[in-house]
mmCIF file of C-alpha atoms in Angstrom:
data_model
loop_
_atom_site.group_PDB
_atom_site.id
_atom_site.type_symbol
_atom_site.label_atom_id
_atom_site.label_comp_id
_atom_site.label_asym_id
_atom_site.label_seq_id
_atom_site.Cartn_x
_atom_site.Cartn_y
_atom_site.Cartn_z
ATOM 1 C CA GLY L 18 84.605 44.041 38.661
ATOM 2 C CA GLU L 19 83.296 47.501 39.322
ATOM 3 C CA SER L 20 82.100 49.494 36.354
ATOM 4 C CA VAL L 21 79.906 52.369 35.451
ATOM 5 C CA GLY L 22 78.769 52.302 31.894
ATOM 6 C CA LEU L 23 76.335 53.927 29.544
ATOM 7 C CA HIS L 24 73.928 52.221 27.199
ATOM 8 C CA LEU L 25 74.452 54.561 24.247
ATOM 9 C CA PRO L 26 77.473 56.619 23.288
ATOM 10 C CA THR L 27 75.382 59.162 21.320
ATOM 11 C CA LEU L 28 71.879 60.558 21.545
ATOM 12 C CA SER L 29 70.172 63.012 19.191
ATOM 13 C CA VAL L 30 66.934 64.752 20.117
ATOM 14 C CA GLN L 31 64.804 67.477 18.619
ATOM 15 C CA GLU L 32 64.819 70.817 20.353
ATOM 16 C CA GLY L 33 61.927 70.935 22.778
ATOM 17 C CA ASP L 34 61.705 67.172 23.229
ATOM 18 C CA ASN L 35 62.653 65.389 26.420
ATOM 19 C CA SER L 36 65.990 63.569 26.642
ATOM 20 C CA ILE L 37 66.723 60.441 28.609
ATOM 21 C CA ILE L 38 70.305 59.380 29.209
ATOM 22 C CA ASN L 39 70.878 56.016 30.834
ATOM 23 C CA CYS L 40 73.639 54.597 32.953
ATOM 24 C CA ALA L 41 74.300 51.160 34.447
ATOM 25 C CA TYR L 42 76.474 50.521 37.482
ATOM 26 C CA SER L 43 77.664 47.386 39.184
ATOM 27 C CA ASN L 44 78.916 48.499 42.607
ATOM 28 C CA SER L 45 75.993 48.114 44.983
ATOM 29 C CA ALA L 46 78.104 49.662 47.783
ATOM 30 C CA SER L 47 78.172 53.106 46.185
ATOM 31 C CA ASP L 48 76.528 55.658 48.462
ATOM 32 C CA TYR L 49 75.653 58.267 45.893
ATOM 33 C CA PHE L 50 75.646 59.031 42.196
ATOM 34 C CA ILE L 51 76.284 62.214 40.271
ATOM 35 C CA TRP L 52 75.568 63.427 36.774
ATOM 36 C CA TYR L 53 78.048 65.762 35.109
ATOM 37 C CA LYS L 54 77.797 67.768 31.912
ATOM 38 C CA GLN L 55 80.890 68.462 29.856
ATOM 39 C CA GLU L 56 80.758 71.017 27.088
ATOM 40 C CA SER L 57 83.384 71.018 24.377
ATOM 41 C CA GLY L 58 86.713 72.333 25.635
ATOM 42 C CA LYS L 59 85.604 72.593 29.253
ATOM 43 C CA GLY L 60 85.814 70.589 32.421
ATOM 44 C CA PRO L 61 82.862 68.574 33.738
ATOM 45 C CA GLN L 62 80.167 70.563 35.484
ATOM 46 C CA PHE L 63 77.942 69.187 38.233
ATOM 47 C CA ILE L 64 74.283 68.801 37.276
ATOM 48 C CA ILE L 65 72.549 66.785 39.955
ATOM 49 C CA ASP L 66 73.221 64.042 42.454
ATOM 50 C CA ILE L 67 71.202 61.366 44.190
ATOM 51 C CA ARG L 68 71.882 59.375 47.321
ATOM 52 C CA SER L 69 71.574 55.619 47.215
ATOM 53 C CA ASN L 70 68.607 55.715 49.617
ATOM 54 C CA MET L 71 66.542 57.744 47.146
ATOM 55 C CA ASP L 72 64.671 56.741 43.977
ATOM 56 C CA LYS L 73 64.162 60.103 42.384
ATOM 57 C CA ARG L 74 65.452 63.641 42.611
ATOM 58 C CA GLN L 75 64.410 66.660 40.631
ATOM 59 C CA GLY L 76 66.266 69.800 39.723
ATOM 60 C CA GLN L 77 65.622 72.575 37.292
ATOM 61 C CA ARG L 78 64.517 70.799 34.070
ATOM 62 C CA VAL L 79 66.384 67.672 35.126
ATOM 63 C CA THR L 80 65.298 64.551 36.972
ATOM 64 C CA VAL L 81 67.483 61.674 38.056
ATOM 65 C CA LEU L 82 65.983 58.248 38.649
ATOM 66 C CA LEU L 83 67.746 55.473 40.513
ATOM 67 C CA ASN L 84 66.676 51.849 40.251
ATOM 68 C CA LYS L 85 68.793 49.864 42.692
ATOM 69 C CA THR L 86 67.137 46.578 41.806
ATOM 70 C CA VAL L 87 68.629 46.591 38.322
ATOM 71 C CA LYS L 88 71.488 48.993 39.148
ATOM 72 C CA HIS L 89 70.316 51.580 36.671
ATOM 73 C CA LEU L 90 70.484 55.345 36.708
ATOM 74 C CA SER L 91 68.903 57.788 34.279
ATOM 75 C CA LEU L 92 68.991 61.509 33.658
ATOM 76 C CA GLN L 93 65.923 63.103 32.151
ATOM 77 C CA ILE L 94 66.158 66.560 30.626
ATOM 78 C CA ALA L 95 62.854 68.285 29.958
ATOM 79 C CA ALA L 96 62.336 70.523 26.913
ATOM 80 C CA THR L 97 65.860 69.998 25.630
ATOM 81 C CA GLN L 98 67.559 73.160 24.415
ATOM 82 C CA PRO L 99 70.562 73.725 22.120
ATOM 83 C CA GLY L 100 72.619 74.658 25.179
ATOM 84 C CA ASP L 101 72.100 71.137 26.495
ATOM 85 C CA SER L 102 74.309 69.708 23.749
ATOM 86 C CA ALA L 103 77.269 68.183 25.577
ATOM 87 C CA VAL L 104 78.707 64.930 26.860
ATOM 88 C CA TYR L 105 76.949 63.639 29.959
ATOM 89 C CA PHE L 106 78.691 61.447 32.501
ATOM 90 C CA CYS L 107 77.306 59.496 35.367
ATOM 91 C CA ALA L 108 79.629 58.871 38.277
ATOM 92 C CA GLU L 109 79.356 56.773 41.387
ATOM 93 C CA ASN L 110 81.064 57.457 44.678
ATOM 94 C CA ARG L 111 82.810 54.431 46.088
ATOM 95 C CA ARG L 112 82.996 54.679 49.829
ATOM 96 C CA GLY L 113 86.507 55.769 50.815
ATOM 97 C CA ILE L 114 88.829 53.151 52.164
ATOM 98 C CA SER L 115 90.331 55.374 54.825
ATOM 99 C CA SER L 116 87.510 57.789 55.362
ATOM 100 C CA GLY L 117 83.879 58.168 54.405
ATOM 101 C CA SER L 118 84.709 61.661 53.208
ATOM 102 C CA ALA L 119 86.968 60.549 50.388
ATOM 103 C CA ARG L 120 85.770 61.346 46.919
ATOM 104 C CA GLN L 121 86.602 58.339 44.810
ATOM 105 C CA LEU L 122 84.393 58.783 41.836
ATOM 106 C CA THR L 123 84.128 56.190 39.095
ATOM 107 C CA PHE L 124 82.964 57.777 35.864
ATOM 108 C CA GLY L 125 81.167 56.206 32.956
ATOM 109 C CA SER L 126 82.453 56.719 29.436
ATOM 110 C CA GLY L 127 79.876 59.390 28.614
ATOM 111 C CA THR L 128 76.980 60.007 26.229
ATOM 112 C CA GLN L 129 77.169 62.705 23.589
ATOM 113 C CA LEU L 130 73.838 64.531 23.472
ATOM 114 C CA THR L 131 73.126 66.475 20.283
ATOM 115 C CA VAL L 132 70.115 68.754 20.100
ATOM 116 C CA LEU L 133 68.716 69.111 16.594
ATOM 117 C CA PRO L 134 66.996 72.335 15.487
ATOM 118 C CA GLU O 17 85.555 84.354 41.109
ATOM 119 C CA ALA O 18 85.635 80.887 42.629
ATOM 120 C CA GLN O 19 87.581 78.632 40.332
ATOM 121 C CA VAL O 20 90.099 75.884 39.718
ATOM 122 C CA THR O 21 92.941 76.870 37.431
ATOM 123 C CA GLN O 22 95.380 74.645 35.588
ATOM 124 C CA ASN O 23 98.592 75.455 33.777
ATOM 125 C CA PRO O 24 99.555 74.928 31.104
ATOM 126 C CA ARG O 25 96.361 74.353 29.120
ATOM 127 C CA TYR O 26 98.247 72.688 26.284
ATOM 128 C CA LEU O 27 101.630 70.970 26.344
ATOM 129 C CA ILE O 28 103.593 68.992 23.800
ATOM 130 C CA THR O 29 106.693 67.297 25.135
ATOM 131 C CA VAL O 30 109.017 64.394 24.411
ATOM 132 C CA THR O 31 109.435 61.068 26.136
ATOM 133 C CA GLY O 32 111.423 61.250 29.351
ATOM 134 C CA LYS O 33 111.382 65.021 29.862
ATOM 135 C CA LYS O 34 110.056 65.761 33.337
ATOM 136 C CA LEU O 35 107.068 68.044 33.509
ATOM 137 C CA THR O 36 104.686 69.506 36.064
ATOM 138 C CA VAL O 37 101.079 70.531 35.579
ATOM 139 C CA THR O 38 99.947 72.987 38.198
ATOM 140 C CA CYS O 39 96.511 73.132 39.790
ATOM 141 C CA SER O 40 95.277 75.859 42.092
ATOM 142 C CA GLN O 41 91.915 76.541 43.732
ATOM 143 C CA ASN O 42 90.740 79.643 45.565
ATOM 144 C CA MET O 43 87.794 78.108 47.416
ATOM 145 C CA ASN O 44 89.699 76.869 50.478
ATOM 146 C CA HIS O 45 88.745 73.295 49.637
ATOM 147 C CA GLU O 46 90.359 70.475 51.558
ATOM 148 C CA TYR O 47 89.905 67.848 48.861
ATOM 149 C CA MET O 48 91.692 67.934 45.505
ATOM 150 C CA SER O 49 92.026 65.320 42.810
ATOM 151 C CA TRP O 50 93.559 64.636 39.414
ATOM 152 C CA TYR O 51 91.833 62.777 36.596
ATOM 153 C CA ARG O 52 92.783 61.796 33.103
ATOM 154 C CA GLN O 53 90.232 61.595 30.327
ATOM 155 C CA ASP O 54 90.692 59.301 27.353
ATOM 156 C CA PRO O 55 88.239 58.536 24.517
ATOM 157 C CA GLY O 56 85.795 55.808 25.455
ATOM 158 C CA LEU O 57 87.132 55.544 29.001
ATOM 159 C CA GLY O 58 85.597 58.527 30.721
ATOM 160 C CA LEU O 59 87.529 60.132 33.569
ATOM 161 C CA ARG O 60 89.845 58.021 35.659
ATOM 162 C CA GLN O 61 91.224 59.183 38.964
ATOM 163 C CA ILE O 62 95.013 59.415 39.223
ATOM 164 C CA TYR O 63 95.630 60.750 42.734
ATOM 165 C CA TYR O 64 93.666 62.595 45.350
ATOM 166 C CA SER O 65 94.406 64.585 48.477
ATOM 167 C CA MET O 66 92.188 65.089 51.483
ATOM 168 C CA ASN O 67 94.297 67.850 52.986
ATOM 169 C CA VAL O 68 97.781 69.296 53.186
ATOM 170 C CA GLU O 69 100.425 66.552 53.192
ATOM 171 C CA VAL O 70 97.741 63.868 52.776
ATOM 172 C CA THR O 71 97.679 62.191 49.363
ATOM 173 C CA ASP O 72 96.523 58.809 48.094
ATOM 174 C CA LYS O 73 96.448 56.801 44.892
ATOM 175 C CA GLY O 74 93.447 56.675 42.655
ATOM 176 C CA ASP O 75 92.780 54.115 39.947
ATOM 177 C CA VAL O 76 95.675 54.898 37.588
ATOM 178 C CA PRO O 77 98.601 56.333 39.615
ATOM 179 C CA GLU O 78 101.478 54.642 37.735
ATOM 180 C CA GLY O 79 103.880 57.151 36.222
ATOM 181 C CA TYR O 80 102.561 60.101 38.215
ATOM 182 C CA LYS O 81 103.428 61.906 41.408
ATOM 183 C CA VAL O 82 101.644 64.613 43.350
ATOM 184 C CA SER O 83 102.361 66.848 46.286
ATOM 185 C CA ARG O 84 100.186 68.907 48.611
ATOM 186 C CA LYS O 85 102.389 71.363 50.444
ATOM 187 C CA GLU O 86 99.782 74.088 50.454
ATOM 188 C CA LYS O 87 96.019 73.834 50.667
ATOM 189 C CA ARG O 88 95.377 75.687 47.429
ATOM 190 C CA ASN O 89 97.901 73.887 45.185
ATOM 191 C CA PHE O 90 98.047 70.301 43.973
ATOM 192 C CA PRO O 91 100.627 69.858 41.195
ATOM 193 C CA LEU O 92 100.783 66.743 39.042
ATOM 194 C CA ILE O 93 104.312 65.584 38.243
ATOM 195 C CA LEU O 94 105.375 63.297 35.426
ATOM 196 C CA GLU O 95 108.985 62.357 36.171
ATOM 197 C CA SER O 96 109.533 60.526 32.885
ATOM 198 C CA PRO O 97 106.562 60.980 30.564
ATOM 199 C CA SER O 98 105.739 58.305 28.037
ATOM 200 C CA PRO O 99 103.431 58.387 24.980
ATOM 201 C CA ASN O 100 100.720 56.448 26.845
ATOM 202 C CA GLN O 101 100.371 59.452 29.135
ATOM 203 C CA THR O 102 99.088 61.515 26.242
ATOM 204 C CA SER O 103 95.695 62.534 27.525
ATOM 205 C CA LEU O 104 93.415 65.299 28.748
ATOM 206 C CA TYR O 105 93.974 65.996 32.431
ATOM 207 C CA PHE O 106 91.550 67.571 34.871
ATOM 208 C CA CYS O 107 92.086 68.822 38.377
ATOM 209 C CA ALA O 108 89.110 69.050 40.728
ATOM 210 C CA SER O 109 88.451 70.274 44.247
ATOM 211 C CA SER O 110 85.679 70.112 46.799
ATOM 212 C CA PRO O 111 85.064 70.586 50.496
ATOM 213 C CA LEU O 112 85.233 67.509 52.682
ATOM 214 C CA GLY O 113 82.100 65.999 54.151
ATOM 215 C CA GLN O 114 79.766 63.076 53.966
ATOM 216 C CA GLY O 115 77.398 62.576 51.108
ATOM 217 C CA PRO O 116 77.245 64.222 47.700
ATOM 218 C CA ILE O 117 79.356 67.333 47.527
ATOM 219 C CA GLU O 118 79.967 69.044 44.230
ATOM 220 C CA GLN O 119 83.445 68.744 42.801
ATOM 221 C CA PHE O 120 84.638 71.760 40.868
ATOM 222 C CA PHE O 121 86.730 70.960 37.829
ATOM 223 C CA GLY O 122 89.446 72.967 36.162
ATOM 224 C CA PRO O 123 89.422 73.684 32.409
ATOM 225 C CA GLY O 124 91.750 70.801 31.560
ATOM 226 C CA THR O 125 95.311 70.361 30.302
ATOM 227 C CA ARG O 126 95.833 68.612 27.014
ATOM 228 C CA LEU O 127 99.169 66.792 27.116
ATOM 229 C CA THR O 128 100.881 65.177 24.139
ATOM 230 C CA VAL O 129 103.988 63.072 24.713
ATOM 231 C CA LEU O 130 105.941 62.320 21.543
#
């Protein structure tokens, strides 16, 4: 069946180091993927997305890599800061049944990133 | 300020007592959606709406209803809540369109059904 999962439920990194959060997916029909950040007590916040026809996309301090061969997605955070501590979710967009505009996101279970001083 | 608001933020109720969680957005978005978040399961979509009077089931619609009478509002209705609906609920909205478009999430509603 379809699933979006994460390799590790928790990740601890030293402040200033780079973080890598991984995600596996199984639906090869997904047309794009999104990473969300959820801080304690708040709703998820969009970080970066990548279309299925891309391998890499960079944002401010973040890079998303997509490996369609092994159905793997990763989020790299450069120079991790205390404010990066949060739960990170990957999500895939299943193409809508009735319309290509439908947002039917399947979320992974999340990775808790803790930044150590 | 562009935002998605939910009310109430916290609710404790008893089994079978009908309740409504409101969701409102001020960004003129066509698309709105409800999710529930449970430990170890991530966010699962309950219902979504692509425009006024257009709603559709997500992955876990059982026990829930929605309505979209106005563009800005998308209430979630639990006609007869049960303890397995205890969860953290999020409303989200976005414009319509092809490709990745950011969904904006509300702050969440923590519901406990006793």
